[in-house]
Backbone as JSON, one array per atom type, in Angstrom:
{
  "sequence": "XXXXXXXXXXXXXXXXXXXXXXXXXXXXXXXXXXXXXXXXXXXXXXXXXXXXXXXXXXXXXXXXXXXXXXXXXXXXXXXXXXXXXXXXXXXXXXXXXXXXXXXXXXXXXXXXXXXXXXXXXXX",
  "N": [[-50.41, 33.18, 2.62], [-51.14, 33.75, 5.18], [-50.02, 32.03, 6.9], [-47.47, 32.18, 6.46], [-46.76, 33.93, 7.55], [-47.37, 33.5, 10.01], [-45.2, 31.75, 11.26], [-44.33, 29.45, 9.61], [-42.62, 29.65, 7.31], [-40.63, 31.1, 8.9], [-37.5, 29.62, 9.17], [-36.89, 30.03, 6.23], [-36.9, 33.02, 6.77], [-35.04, 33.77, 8.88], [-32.18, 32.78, 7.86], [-32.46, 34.59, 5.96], [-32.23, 37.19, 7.29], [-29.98, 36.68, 9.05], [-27.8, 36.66, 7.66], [-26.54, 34.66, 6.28], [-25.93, 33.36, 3.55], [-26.17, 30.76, 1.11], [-23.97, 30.53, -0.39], [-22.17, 31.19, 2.25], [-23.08, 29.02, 3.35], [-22.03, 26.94, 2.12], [-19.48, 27.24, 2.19], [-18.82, 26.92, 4.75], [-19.46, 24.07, 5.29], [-17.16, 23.36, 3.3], [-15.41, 23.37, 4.74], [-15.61, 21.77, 7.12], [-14.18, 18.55, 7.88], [-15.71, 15.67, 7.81], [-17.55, 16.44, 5.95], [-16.26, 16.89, 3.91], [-14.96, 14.37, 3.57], [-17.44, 12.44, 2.97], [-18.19, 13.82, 1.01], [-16.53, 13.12, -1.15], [-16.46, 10.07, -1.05], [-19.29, 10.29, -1.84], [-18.96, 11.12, -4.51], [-17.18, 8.67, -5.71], [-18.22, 6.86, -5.74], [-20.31, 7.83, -7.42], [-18.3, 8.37, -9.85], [-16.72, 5.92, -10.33], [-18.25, 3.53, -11.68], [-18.35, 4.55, -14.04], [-16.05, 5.43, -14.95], [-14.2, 2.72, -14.69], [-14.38, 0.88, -16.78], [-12.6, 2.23, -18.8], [-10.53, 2.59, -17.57], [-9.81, -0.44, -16.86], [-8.02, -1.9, -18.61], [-5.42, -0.66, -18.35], [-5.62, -0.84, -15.42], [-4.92, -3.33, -15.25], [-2.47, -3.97, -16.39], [-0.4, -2.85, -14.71], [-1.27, -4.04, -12.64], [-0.16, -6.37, -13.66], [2.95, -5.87, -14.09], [3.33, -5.51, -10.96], [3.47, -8.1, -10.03], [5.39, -9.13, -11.35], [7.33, -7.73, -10.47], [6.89, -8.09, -7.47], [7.78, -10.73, -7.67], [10.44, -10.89, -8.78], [11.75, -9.69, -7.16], [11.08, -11.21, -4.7], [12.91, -13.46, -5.08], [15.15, -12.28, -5.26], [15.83, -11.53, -2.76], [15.7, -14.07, -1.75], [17.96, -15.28, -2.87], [20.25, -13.1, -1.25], [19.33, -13.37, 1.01], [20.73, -16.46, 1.22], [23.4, -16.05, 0.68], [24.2, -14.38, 2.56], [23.48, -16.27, 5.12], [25.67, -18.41, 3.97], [28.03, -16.53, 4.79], [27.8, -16.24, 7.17], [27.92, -19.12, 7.78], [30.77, -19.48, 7.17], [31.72, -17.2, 9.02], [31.44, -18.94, 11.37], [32.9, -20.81, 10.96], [35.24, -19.91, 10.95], [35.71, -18.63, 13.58], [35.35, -21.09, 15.23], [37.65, -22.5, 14.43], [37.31, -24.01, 12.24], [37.69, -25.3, 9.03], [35.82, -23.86, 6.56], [34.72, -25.66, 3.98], [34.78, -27.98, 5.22], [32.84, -27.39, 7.2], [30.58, -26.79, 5.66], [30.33, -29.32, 4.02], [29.42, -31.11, 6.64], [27.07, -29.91, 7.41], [25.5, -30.24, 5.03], [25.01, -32.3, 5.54], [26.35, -35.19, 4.99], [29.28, -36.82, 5.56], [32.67, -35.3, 6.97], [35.14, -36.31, 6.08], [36.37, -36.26, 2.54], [35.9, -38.08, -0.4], [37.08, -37.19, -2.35], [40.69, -36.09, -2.32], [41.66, -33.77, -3.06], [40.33, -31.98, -3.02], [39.58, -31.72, -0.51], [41.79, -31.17, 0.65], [41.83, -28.19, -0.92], [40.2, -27.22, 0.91]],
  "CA": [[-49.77, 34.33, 3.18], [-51.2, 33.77, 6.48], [-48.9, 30.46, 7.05], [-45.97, 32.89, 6.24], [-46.93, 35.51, 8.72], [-47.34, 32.82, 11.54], [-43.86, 31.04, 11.73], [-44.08, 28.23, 8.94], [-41.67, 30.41, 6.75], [-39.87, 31.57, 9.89], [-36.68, 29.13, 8.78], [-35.53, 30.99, 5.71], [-36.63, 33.95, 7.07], [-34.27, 33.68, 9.51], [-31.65, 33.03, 7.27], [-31.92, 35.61, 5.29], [-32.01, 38.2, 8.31], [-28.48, 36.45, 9.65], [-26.84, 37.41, 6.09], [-25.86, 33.73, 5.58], [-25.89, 32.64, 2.14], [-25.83, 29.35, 0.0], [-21.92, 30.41, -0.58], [-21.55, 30.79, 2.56], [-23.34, 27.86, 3.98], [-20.82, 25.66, 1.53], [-18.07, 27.44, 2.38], [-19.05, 26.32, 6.16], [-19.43, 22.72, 4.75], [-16.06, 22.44, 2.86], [-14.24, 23.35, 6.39], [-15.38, 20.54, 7.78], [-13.06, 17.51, 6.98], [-16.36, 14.95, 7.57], [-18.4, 16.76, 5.23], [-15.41, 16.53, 2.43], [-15.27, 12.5, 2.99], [-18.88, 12.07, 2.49], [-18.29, 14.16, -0.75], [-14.93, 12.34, -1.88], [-17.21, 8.69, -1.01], [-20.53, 10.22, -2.95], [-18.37, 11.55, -6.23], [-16.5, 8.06, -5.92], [-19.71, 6.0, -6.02], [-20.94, 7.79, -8.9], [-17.73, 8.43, -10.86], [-16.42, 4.74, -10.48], [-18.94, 3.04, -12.77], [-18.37, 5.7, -15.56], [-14.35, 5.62, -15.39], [-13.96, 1.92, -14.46], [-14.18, 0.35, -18.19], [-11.38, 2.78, -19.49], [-9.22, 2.1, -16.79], [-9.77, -1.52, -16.75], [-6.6, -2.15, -19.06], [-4.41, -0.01, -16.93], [-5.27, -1.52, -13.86], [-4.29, -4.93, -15.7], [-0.91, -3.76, -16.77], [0.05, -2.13, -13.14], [-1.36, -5.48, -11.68], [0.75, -7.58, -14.11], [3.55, -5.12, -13.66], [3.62, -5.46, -9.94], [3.44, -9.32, -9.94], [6.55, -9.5, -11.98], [8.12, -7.08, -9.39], [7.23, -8.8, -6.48], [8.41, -11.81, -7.87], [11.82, -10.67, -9.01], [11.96, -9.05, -5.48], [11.52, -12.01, -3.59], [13.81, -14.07, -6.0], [16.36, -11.66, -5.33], [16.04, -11.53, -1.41], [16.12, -15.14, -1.31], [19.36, -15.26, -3.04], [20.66, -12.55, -0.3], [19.55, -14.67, 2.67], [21.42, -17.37, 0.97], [24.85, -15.26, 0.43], [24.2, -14.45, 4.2], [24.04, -17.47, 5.89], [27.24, -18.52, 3.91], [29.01, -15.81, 4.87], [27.91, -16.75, 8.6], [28.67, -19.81, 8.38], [32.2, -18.98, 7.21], [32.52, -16.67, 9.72], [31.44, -19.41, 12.39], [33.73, -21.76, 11.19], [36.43, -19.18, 11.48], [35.77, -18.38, 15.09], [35.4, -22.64, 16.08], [38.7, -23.2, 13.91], [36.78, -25.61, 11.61], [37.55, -24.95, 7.59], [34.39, -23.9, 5.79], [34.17, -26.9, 3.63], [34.38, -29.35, 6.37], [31.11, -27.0, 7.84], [29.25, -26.89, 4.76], [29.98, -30.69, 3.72], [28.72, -31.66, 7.7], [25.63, -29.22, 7.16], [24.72, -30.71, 4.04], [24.85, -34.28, 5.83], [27.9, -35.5, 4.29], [31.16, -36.63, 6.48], [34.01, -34.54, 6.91], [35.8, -36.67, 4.66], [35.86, -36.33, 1.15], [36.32, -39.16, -1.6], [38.31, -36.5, -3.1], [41.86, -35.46, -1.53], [42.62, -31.96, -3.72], [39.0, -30.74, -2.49], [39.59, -31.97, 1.4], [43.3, -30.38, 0.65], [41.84, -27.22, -0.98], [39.2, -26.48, 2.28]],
  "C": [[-49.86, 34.31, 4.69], [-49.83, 32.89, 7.32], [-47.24, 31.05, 6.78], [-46.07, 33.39, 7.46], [-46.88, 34.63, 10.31], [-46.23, 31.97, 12.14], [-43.52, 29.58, 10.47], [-43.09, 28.37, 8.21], [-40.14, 31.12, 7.81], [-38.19, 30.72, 9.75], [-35.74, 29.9, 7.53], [-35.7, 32.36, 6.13], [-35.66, 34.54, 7.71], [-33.3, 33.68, 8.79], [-30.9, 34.16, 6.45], [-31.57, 36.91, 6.62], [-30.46, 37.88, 8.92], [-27.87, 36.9, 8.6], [-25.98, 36.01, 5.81], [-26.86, 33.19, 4.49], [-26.17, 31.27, 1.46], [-24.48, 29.49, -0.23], [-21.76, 30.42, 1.02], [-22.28, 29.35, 4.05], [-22.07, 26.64, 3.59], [-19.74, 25.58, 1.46], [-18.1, 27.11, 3.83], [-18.93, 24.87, 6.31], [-18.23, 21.98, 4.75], [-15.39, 22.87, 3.93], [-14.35, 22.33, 6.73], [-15.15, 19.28, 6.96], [-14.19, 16.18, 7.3], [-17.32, 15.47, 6.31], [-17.74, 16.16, 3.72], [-15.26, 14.95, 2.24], [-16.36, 12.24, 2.77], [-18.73, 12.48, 1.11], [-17.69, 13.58, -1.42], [-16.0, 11.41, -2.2], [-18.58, 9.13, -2.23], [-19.48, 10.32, -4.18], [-17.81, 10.02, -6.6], [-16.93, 7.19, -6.3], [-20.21, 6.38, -7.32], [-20.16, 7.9, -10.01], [-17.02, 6.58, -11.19], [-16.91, 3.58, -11.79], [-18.83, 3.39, -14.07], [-16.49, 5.53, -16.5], [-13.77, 4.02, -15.62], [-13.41, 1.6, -15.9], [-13.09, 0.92, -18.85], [-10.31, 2.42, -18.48], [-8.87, 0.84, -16.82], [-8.04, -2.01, -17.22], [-5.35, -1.72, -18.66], [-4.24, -0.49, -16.04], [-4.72, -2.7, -13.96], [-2.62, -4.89, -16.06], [-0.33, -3.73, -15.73], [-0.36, -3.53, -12.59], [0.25, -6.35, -12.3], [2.33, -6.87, -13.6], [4.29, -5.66, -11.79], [3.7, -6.85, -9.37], [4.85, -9.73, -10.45], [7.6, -9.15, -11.02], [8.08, -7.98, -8.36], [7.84, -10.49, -6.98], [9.82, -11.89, -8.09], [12.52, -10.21, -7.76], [12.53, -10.15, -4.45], [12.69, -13.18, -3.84], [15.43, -13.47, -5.35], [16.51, -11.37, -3.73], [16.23, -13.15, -0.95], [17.82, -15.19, -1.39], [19.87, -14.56, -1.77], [20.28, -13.56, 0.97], [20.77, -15.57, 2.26], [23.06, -16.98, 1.08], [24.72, -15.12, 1.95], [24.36, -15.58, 5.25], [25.5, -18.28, 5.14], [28.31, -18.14, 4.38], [28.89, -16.18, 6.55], [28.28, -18.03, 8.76], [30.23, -19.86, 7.98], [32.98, -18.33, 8.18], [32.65, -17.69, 11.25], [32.91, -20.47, 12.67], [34.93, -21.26, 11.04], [36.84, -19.16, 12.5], [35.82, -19.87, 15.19], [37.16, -23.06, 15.08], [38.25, -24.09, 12.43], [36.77, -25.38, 10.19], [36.29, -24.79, 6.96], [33.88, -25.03, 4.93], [33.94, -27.71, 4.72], [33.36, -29.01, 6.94], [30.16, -27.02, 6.94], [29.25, -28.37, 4.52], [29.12, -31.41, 5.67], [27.17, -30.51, 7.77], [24.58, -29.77, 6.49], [24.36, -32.39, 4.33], [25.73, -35.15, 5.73], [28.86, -35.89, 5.29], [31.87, -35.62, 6.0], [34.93, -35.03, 5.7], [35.48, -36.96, 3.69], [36.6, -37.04, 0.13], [37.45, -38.04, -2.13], [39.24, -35.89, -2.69], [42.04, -34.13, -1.89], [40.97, -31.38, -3.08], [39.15, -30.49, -0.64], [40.77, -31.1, 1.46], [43.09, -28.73, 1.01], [40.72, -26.21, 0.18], [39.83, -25.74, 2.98]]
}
């Protein structure tokens, strides 16, 4: 009792004489937006271990899932480059005069002229 009376207690005393609470200490808490990431990070630490194993098969689907995607993705943007530079070089060999076959067969390495007359014809 003495050890009360002389200041060792003087902490919640205090407390209680200001009229703050336990509600509203934690309602002082969740204001601040470091307090709530420490809480997010603790709950995430301890719920992780617990939830993981049920999710596991989910996260494997959504992986596989998104592997298929990006693959069909980039599949399908290659193609587009490809349709693109055709169409440029079509349009180059518009602007220089120069028939589009005769620019794609000298692209590809090839001479201008082609063993075959109805293809050199139809350029």
């Amino acid at each position: 009792m003495q050890g009360y009376q002389n200041g060792m207690g003087e902490g919640m005393e205090n407390g209680m004489r200001d009229g703050i609470g336990l509600r509203q200490r934690v309602a002082e808490l969740a204001r601040d937006p470091n307090a709530k990431a420490i809480a997010i990070g603790a709950a995430a630490v301890v719920i992780t271990p617990i939830v993981l194993p049920y999710a596991k098969p989910l996260l494997r689907g959504t992986l596989k899932s998104s592997v298929v995607f990006f693959e069909k993705t980039r599949g399908a943007i290659a193609e587009a480059g490809e349709l693109l530079a055709d169409i440029a070089a079509e349009a180059r060999a518009e602007v220089h005069g120069t028939p589009p076959a005769a620019l794609s067969a000298s692209v590809s390495g090839s001479d201008s002229g082609s063993s075959n007359p109805e293809e050199a014809e139809s350029a």
